[in-house]
PDB file of C-alpha atoms in Angstrom:
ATOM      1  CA  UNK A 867       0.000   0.000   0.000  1.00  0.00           C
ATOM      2  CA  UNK A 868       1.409   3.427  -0.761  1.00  0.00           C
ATOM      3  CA  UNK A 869       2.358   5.387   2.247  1.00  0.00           C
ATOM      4  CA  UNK A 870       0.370   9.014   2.458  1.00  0.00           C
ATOM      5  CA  UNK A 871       1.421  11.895   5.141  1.00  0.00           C
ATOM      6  CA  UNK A 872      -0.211  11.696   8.039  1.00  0.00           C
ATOM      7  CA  UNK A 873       1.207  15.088   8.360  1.00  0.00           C
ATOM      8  CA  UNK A 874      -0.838  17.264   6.436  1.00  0.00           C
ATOM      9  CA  UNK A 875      -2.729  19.398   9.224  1.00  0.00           C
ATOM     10  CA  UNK A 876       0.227  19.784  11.314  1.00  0.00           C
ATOM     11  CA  UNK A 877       1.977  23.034  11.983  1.00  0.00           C
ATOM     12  CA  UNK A 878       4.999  23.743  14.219  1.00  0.00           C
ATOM     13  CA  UNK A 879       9.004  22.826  13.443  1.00  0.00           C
ATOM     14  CA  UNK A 880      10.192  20.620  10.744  1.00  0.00           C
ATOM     15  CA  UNK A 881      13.578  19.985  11.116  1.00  0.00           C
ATOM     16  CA  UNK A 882      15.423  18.370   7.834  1.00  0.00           C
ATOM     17  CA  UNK A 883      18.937  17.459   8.891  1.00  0.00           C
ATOM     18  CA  UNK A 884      22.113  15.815   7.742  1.00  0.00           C
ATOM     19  CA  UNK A 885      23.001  12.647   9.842  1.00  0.00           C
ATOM     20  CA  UNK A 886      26.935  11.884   9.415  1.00  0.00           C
ATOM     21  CA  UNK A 887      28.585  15.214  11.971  1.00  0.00           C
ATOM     22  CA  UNK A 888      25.256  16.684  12.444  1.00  0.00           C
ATOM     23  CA  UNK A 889      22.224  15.064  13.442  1.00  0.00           C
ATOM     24  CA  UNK A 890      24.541  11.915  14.649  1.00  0.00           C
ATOM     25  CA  UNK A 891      26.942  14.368  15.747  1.00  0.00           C
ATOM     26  CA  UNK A 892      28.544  15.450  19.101  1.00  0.00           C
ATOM     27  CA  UNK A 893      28.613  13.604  21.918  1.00  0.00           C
ATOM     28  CA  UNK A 894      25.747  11.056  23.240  1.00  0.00           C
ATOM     29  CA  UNK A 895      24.837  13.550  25.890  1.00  0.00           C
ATOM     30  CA  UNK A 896      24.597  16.450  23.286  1.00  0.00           C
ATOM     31  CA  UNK A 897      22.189  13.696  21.041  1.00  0.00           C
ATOM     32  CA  UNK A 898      20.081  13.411  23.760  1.00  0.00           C
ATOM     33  CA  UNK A 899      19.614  16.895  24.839  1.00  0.00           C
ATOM     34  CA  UNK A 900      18.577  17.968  20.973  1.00  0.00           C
ATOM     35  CA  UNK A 901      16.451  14.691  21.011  1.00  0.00           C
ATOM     36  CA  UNK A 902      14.710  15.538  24.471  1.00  0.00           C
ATOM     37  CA  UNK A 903      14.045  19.356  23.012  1.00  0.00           C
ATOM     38  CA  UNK A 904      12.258  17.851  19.674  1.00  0.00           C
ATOM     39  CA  UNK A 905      10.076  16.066  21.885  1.00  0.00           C
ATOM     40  CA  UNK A 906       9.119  18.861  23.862  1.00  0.00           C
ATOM     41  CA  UNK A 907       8.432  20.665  21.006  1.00  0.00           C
ATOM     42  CA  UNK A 908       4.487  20.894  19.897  1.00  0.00           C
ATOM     43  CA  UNK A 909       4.122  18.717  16.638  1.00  0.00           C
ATOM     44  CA  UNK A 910       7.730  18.998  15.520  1.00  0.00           C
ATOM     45  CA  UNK A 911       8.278  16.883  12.418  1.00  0.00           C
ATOM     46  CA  UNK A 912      11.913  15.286  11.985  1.00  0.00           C
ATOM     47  CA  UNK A 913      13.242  14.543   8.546  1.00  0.00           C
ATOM     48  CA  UNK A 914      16.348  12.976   7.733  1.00  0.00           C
ATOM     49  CA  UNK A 915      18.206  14.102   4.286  1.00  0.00           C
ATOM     50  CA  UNK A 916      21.409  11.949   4.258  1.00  0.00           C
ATOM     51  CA  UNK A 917      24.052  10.644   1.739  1.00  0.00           C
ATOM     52  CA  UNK A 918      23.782   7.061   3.365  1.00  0.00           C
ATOM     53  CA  UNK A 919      21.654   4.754   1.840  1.00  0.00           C
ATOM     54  CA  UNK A 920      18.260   3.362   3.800  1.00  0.00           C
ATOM     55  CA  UNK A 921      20.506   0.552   5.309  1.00  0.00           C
ATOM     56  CA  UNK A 922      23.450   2.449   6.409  1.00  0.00           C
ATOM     57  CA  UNK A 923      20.981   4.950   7.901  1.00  0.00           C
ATOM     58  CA  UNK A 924      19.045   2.208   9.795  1.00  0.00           C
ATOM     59  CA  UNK A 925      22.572   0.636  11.186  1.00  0.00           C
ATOM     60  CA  UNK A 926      23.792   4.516  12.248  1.00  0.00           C
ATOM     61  CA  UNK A 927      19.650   4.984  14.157  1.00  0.00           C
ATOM     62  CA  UNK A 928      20.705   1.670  16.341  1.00  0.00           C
ATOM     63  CA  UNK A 929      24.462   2.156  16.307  1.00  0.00           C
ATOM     64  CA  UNK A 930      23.662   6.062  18.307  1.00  0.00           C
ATOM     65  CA  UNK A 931      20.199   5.343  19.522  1.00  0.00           C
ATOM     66  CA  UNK A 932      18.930   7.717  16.584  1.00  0.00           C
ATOM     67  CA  UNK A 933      15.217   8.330  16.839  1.00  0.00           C
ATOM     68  CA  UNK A 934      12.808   7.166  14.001  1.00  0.00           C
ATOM     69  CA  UNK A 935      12.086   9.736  11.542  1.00  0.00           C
ATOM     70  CA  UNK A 936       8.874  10.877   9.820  1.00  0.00           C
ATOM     71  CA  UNK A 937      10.461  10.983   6.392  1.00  0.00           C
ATOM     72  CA  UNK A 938      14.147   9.514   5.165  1.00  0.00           C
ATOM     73  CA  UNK A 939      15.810  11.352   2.457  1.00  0.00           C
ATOM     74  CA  UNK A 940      18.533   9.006   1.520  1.00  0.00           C
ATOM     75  CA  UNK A 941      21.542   8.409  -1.425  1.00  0.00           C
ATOM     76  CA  UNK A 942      21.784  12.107  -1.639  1.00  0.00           C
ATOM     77  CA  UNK A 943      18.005  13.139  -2.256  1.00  0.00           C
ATOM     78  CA  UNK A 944      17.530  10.543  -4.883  1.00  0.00           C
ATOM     79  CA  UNK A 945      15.371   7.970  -2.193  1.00  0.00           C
ATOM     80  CA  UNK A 946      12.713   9.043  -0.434  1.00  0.00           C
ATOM     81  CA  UNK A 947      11.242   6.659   2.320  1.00  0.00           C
ATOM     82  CA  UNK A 948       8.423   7.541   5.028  1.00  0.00           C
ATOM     83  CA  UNK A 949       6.439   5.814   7.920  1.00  0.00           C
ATOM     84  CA  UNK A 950       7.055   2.817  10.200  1.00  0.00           C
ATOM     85  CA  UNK A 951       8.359   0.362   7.880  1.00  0.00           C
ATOM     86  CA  UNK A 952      10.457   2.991   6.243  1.00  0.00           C
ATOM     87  CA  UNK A 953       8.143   2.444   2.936  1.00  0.00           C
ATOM     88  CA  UNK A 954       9.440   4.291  -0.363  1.00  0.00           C
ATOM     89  CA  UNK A 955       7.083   6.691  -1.157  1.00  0.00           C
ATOM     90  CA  UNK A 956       6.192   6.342  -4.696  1.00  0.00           C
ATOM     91  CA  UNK A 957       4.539  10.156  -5.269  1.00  0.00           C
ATOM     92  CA  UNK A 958       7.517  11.730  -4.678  1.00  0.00           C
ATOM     93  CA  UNK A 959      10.398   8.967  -6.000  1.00  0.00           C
ATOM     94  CA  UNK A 960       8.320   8.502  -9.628  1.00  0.00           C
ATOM     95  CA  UNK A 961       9.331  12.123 -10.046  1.00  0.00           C
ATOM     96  CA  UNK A 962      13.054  11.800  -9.374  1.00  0.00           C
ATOM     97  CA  UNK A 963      13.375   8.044 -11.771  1.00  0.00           C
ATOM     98  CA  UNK A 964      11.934  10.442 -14.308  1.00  0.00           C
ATOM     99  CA  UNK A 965      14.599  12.155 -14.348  1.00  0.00           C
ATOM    100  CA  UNK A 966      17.509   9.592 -13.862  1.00  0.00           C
ATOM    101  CA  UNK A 967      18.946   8.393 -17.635  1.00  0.00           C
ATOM    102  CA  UNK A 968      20.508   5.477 -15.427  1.00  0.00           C
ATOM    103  CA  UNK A 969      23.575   3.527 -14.102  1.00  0.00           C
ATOM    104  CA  UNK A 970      24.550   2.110 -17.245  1.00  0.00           C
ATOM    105  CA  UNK A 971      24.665   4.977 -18.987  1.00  0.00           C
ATOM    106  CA  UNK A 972      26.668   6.728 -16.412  1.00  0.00           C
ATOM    107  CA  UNK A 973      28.972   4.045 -15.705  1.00  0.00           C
ATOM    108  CA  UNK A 974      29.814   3.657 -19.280  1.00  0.00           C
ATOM    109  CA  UNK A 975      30.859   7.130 -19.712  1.00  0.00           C
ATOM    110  CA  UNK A 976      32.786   7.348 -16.751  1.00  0.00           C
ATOM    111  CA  UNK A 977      35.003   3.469 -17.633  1.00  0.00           C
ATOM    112  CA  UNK A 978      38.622   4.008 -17.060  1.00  0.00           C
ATOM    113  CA  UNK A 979      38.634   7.619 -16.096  1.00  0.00           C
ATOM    114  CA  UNK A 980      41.550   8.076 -14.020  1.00  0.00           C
ATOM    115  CA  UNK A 981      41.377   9.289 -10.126  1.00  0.00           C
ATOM    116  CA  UNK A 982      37.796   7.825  -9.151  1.00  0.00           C
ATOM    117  CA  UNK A 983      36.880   4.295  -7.892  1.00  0.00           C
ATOM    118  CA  UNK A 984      32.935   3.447  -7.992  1.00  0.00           C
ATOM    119  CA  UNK A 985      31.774   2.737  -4.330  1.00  0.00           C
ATOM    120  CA  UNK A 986      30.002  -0.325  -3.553  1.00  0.00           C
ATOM    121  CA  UNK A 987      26.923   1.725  -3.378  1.00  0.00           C
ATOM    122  CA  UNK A 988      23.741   0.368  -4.946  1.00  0.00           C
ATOM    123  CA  UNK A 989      20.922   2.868  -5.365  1.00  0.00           C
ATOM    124  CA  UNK A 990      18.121   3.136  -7.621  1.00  0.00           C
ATOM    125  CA  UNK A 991      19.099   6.707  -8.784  1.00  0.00           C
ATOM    126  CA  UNK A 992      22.662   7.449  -8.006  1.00  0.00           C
ATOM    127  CA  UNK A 993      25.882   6.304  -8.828  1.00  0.00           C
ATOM    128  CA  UNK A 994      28.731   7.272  -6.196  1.00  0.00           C
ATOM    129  CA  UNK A 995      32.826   6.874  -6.520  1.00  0.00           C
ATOM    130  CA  UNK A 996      35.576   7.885  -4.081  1.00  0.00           C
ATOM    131  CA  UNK A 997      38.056  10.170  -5.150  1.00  0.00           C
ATOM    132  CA  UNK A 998      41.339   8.125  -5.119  1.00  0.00           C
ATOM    133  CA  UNK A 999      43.567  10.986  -6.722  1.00  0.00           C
ATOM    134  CA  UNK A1000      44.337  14.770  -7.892  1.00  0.00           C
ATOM    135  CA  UNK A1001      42.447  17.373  -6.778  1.00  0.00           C
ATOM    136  CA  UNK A1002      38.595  17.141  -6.269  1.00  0.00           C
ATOM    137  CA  UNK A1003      37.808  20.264  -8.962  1.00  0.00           C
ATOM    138  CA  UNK A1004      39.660  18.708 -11.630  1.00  0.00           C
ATOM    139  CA  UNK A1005      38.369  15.526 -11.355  1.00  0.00           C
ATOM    140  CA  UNK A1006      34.784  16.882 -11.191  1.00  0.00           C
ATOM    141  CA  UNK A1007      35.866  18.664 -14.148  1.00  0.00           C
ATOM    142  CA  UNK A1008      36.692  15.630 -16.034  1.00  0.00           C
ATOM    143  CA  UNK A1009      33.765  13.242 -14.944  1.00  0.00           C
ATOM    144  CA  UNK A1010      31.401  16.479 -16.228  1.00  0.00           C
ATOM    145  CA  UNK A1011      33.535  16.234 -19.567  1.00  0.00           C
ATOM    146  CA  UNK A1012      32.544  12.542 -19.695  1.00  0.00           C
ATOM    147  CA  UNK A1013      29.021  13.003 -19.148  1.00  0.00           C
ATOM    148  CA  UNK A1014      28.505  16.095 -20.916  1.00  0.00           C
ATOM    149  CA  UNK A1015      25.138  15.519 -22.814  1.00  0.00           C
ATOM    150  CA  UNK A1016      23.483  13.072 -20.099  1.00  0.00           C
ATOM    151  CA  UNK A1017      20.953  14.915 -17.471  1.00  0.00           C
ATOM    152  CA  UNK A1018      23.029  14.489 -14.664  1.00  0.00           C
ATOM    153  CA  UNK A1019      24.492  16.300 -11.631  1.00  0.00           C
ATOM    154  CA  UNK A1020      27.536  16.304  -9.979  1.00  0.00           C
ATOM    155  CA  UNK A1021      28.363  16.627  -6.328  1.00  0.00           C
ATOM    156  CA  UNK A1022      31.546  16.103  -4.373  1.00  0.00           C
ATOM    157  CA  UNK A1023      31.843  16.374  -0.773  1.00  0.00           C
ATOM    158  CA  UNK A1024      33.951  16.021   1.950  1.00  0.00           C
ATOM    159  CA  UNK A1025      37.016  15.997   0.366  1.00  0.00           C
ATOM    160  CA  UNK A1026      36.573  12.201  -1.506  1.00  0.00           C
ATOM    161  CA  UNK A1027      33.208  11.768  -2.480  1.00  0.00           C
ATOM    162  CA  UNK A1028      31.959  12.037  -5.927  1.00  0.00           C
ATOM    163  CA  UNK A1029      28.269  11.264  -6.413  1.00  0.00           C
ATOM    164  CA  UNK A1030      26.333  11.177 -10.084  1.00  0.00           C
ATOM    165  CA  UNK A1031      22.453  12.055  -9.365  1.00  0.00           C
ATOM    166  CA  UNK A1032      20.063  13.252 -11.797  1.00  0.00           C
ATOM    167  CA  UNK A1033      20.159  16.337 -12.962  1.00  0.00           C
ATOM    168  CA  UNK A1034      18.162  19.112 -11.013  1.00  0.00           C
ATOM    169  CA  UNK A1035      17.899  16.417  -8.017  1.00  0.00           C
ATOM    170  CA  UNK A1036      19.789  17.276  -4.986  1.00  0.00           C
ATOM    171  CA  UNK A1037      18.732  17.098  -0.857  1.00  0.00           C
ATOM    172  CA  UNK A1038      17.407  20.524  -1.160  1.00  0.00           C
ATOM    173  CA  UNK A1039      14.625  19.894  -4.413  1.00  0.00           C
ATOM    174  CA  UNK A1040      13.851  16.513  -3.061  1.00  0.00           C
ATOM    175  CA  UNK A1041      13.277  18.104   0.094  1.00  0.00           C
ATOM    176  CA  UNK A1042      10.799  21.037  -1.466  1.00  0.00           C
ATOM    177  CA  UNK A1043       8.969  18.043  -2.789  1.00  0.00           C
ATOM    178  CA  UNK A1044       8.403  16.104   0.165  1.00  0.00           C
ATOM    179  CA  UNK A1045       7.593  19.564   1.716  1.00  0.00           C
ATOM    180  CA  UNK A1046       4.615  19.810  -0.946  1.00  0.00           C
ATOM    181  CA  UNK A1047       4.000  15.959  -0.303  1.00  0.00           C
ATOM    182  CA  UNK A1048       3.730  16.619   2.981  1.00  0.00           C
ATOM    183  CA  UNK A1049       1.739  19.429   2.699  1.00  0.00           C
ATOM    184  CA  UNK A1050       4.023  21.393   5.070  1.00  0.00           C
ATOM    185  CA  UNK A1051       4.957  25.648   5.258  1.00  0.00           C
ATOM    186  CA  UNK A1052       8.626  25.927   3.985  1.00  0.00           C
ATOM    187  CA  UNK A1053       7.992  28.877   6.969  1.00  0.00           C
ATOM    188  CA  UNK A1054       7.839  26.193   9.323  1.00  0.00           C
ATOM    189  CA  UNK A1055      11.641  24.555   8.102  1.00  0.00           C
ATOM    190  CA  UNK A1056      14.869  24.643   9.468  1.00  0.00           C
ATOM    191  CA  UNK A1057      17.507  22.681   7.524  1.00  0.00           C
ATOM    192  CA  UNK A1058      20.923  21.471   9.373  1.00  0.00           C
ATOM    193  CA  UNK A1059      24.215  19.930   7.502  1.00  0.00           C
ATOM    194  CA  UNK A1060      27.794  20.180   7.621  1.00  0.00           C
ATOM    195  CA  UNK A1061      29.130  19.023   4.148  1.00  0.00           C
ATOM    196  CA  UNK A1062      29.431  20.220   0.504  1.00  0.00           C
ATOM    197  CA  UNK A1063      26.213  17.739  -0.198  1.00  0.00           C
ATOM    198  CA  UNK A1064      24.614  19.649   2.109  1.00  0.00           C
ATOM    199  CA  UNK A1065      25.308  22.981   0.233  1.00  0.00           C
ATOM    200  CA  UNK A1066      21.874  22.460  -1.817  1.00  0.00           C
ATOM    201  CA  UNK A1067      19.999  22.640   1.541  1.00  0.00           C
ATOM    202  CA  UNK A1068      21.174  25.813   2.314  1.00  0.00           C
ATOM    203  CA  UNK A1069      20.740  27.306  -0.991  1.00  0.00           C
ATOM    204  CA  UNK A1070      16.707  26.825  -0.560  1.00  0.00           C
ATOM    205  CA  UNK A1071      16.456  29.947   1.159  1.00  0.00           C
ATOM    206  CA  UNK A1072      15.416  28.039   4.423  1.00  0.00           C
ATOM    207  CA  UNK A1073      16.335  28.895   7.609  1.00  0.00           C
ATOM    208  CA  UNK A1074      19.696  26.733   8.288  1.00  0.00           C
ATOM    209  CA  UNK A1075      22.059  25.942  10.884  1.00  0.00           C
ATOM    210  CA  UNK A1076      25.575  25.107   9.900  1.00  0.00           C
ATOM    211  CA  UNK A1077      27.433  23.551  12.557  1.00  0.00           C
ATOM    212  CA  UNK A1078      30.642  24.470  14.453  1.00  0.00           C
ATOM    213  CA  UNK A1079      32.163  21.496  12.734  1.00  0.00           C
ATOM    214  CA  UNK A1080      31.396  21.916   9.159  1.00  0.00           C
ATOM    215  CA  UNK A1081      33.354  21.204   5.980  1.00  0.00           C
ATOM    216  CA  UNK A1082      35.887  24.725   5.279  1.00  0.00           C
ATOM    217  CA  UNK A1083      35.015  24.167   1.630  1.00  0.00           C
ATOM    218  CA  UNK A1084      31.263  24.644   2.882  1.00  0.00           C
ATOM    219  CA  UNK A1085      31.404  27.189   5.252  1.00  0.00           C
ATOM    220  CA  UNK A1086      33.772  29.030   2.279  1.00  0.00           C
ATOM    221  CA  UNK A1087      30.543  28.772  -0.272  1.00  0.00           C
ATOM    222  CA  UNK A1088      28.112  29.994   1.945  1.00  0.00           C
ATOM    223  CA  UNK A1089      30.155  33.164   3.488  1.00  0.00           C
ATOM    224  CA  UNK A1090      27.528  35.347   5.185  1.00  0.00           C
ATOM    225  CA  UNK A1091      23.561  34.576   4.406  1.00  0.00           C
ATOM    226  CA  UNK A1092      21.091  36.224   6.619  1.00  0.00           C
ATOM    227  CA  UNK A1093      18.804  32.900   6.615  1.00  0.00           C
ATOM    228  CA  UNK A1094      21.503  31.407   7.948  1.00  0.00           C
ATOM    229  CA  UNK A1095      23.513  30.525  11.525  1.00  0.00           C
ATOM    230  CA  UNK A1096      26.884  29.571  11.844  1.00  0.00           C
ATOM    231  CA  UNK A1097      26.902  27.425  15.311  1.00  0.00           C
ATOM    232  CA  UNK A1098      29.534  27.357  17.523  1.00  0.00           C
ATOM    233  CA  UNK A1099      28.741  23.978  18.700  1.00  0.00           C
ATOM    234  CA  UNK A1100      29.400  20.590  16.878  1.00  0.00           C
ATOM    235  CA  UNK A1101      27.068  18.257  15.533  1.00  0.00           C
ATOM    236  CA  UNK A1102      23.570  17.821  17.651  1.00  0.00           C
ATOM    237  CA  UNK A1103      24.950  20.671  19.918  1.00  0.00           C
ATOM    238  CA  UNK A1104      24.997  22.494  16.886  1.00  0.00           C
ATOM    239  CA  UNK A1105      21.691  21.923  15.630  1.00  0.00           C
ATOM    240  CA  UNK A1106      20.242  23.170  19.242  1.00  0.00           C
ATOM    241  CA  UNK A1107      22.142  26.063  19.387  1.00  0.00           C
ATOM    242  CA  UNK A1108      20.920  27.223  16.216  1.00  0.00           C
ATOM    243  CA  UNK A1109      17.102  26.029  16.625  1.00  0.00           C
ATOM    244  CA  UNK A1110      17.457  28.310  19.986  1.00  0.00           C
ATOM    245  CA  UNK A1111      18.487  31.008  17.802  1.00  0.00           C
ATOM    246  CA  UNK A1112      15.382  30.985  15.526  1.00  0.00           C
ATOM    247  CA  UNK A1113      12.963  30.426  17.839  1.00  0.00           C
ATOM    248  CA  UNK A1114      11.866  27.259  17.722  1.00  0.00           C
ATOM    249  CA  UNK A1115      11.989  25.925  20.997  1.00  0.00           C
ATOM    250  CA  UNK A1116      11.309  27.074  24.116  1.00  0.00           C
ATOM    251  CA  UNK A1117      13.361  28.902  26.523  1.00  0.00           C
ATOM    252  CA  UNK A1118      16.278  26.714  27.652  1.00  0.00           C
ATOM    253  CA  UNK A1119      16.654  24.656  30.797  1.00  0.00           C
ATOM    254  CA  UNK A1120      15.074  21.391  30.976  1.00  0.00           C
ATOM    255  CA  UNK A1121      15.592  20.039  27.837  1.00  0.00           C
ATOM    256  CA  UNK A1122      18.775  17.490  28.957  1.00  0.00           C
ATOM    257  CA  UNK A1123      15.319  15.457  30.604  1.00  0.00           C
ATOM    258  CA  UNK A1124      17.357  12.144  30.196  1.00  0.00           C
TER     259      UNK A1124
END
């Protein structure tokens, strides 16, 4: 059966964050304080818009004690997964394999090109490789060379990851869509990352908090945006520091609770 929001009437935070040195971030007491405020919060909504796939997410949510989310962006905004089974939700994903021309056809362009060695990552709509040598804009360069007339996009993050997607499809448009699947104010959104492949969440426009730990090359891009904060704190300390700064939760003291 296809999964539909429960969501729709809700109003109140949704926060869309990064996992890997941001949501998962900090230390377990820091988790638990930023979990124990979202649960304090009226109606919050958590979303999850990762680069791991649905199964490395799942083994990070028991390896930390990670709570369940209400939607899973995964493989870089190319999967999008929702309710208690962690269901793909088919209103949303039949837009992005529209625009996907495929692994083959990526793979096949990119064959022998040196620098880059595909990752063992298997995803319905993305094709990732590790950067293995020269520098990460050159070889970027190069793969975009390769795949010049295919509807693709290119991202590379954290210094050795190189990800194909398809074109126009990043975490920030697949997470306006689940917004408008959800029914849900972009208002109501604060976004939270720490990596280059979290650049196209900040580029929305939404309210974001980049944590104290971030990526230079991201905190470099994004230089000084009003909509956004620039935490001091790392990872889930972070993400509460910068949800305190727009509001969304209530005054603090209290919220360590466990």
């Amino acid at each position: 059966m296809q999964y539909a929001p429960a969501t729709s009437t809700r109003t109140g935070l949704v926060l869309a964050t990064d996992l890997d040195g941001t949501f998962a971030g900090g230390t377990p007491a820091e988790r638990r304080a930023l979990q124990a405020a979202l649960r304090a919060a009226s109606d919050a909504l958590l979303l999850y818009v990762t680069g791991r796939s649905a199964a490395a997410t799942r083994e990070l949510m028991d390896g930390v004690d990670l709570p369940h989310p209400d939607v899973l962006v995964c493989d870089v905004g190319t999967s999008v997964l929702a309710g208690p089974d962690l269901a793909p939700v088919t209103a949303v994903e039949a837009e992005l394999e529209a625009l996907w021309p495929g692994a083959a056809a990526v793979r096949e362009r990119l064959e022998g090109l040196a620098g880059i060695e595909e990752q063992e990552i298997r995803a319905p709509r993305r094709v990732s490789y590790w950067l293995r040598e020269g520098a990460m804009d050159d070889v970027l360069a190069r793969m975009a060379g390769r795949l010049e007339d295919l509807p693709v996009e290119l991202v590379g993050s954290a210094g050795v990851y190189l990800d194909v997607l398809p074109a126009g499809v990043n975490k920030g448009t697949t997470l306006r869509r689940v917004l408008r699947w959800l029914g849900r104010a972009e208002a109501d959104v604060v976004v939270a990352g720490d990596s280059l492949n979290d650049l196209a969440l900040f580029e929305t426009g939404l309210r974001g908090v980049v944590v104290g730990n971030c990526e230079p090359a991201l905190r470099e891009r994004l230089g000084e945006r009003a909509h956004l904060y620039h935490a001091t704190g790392h990872g889930a300390a972070g993400i509460l520091e910068g949800l305190h700064h727009f509001g969304c939760l209530a005054a603090k003291g209290g919220e360590d609770g466990e």
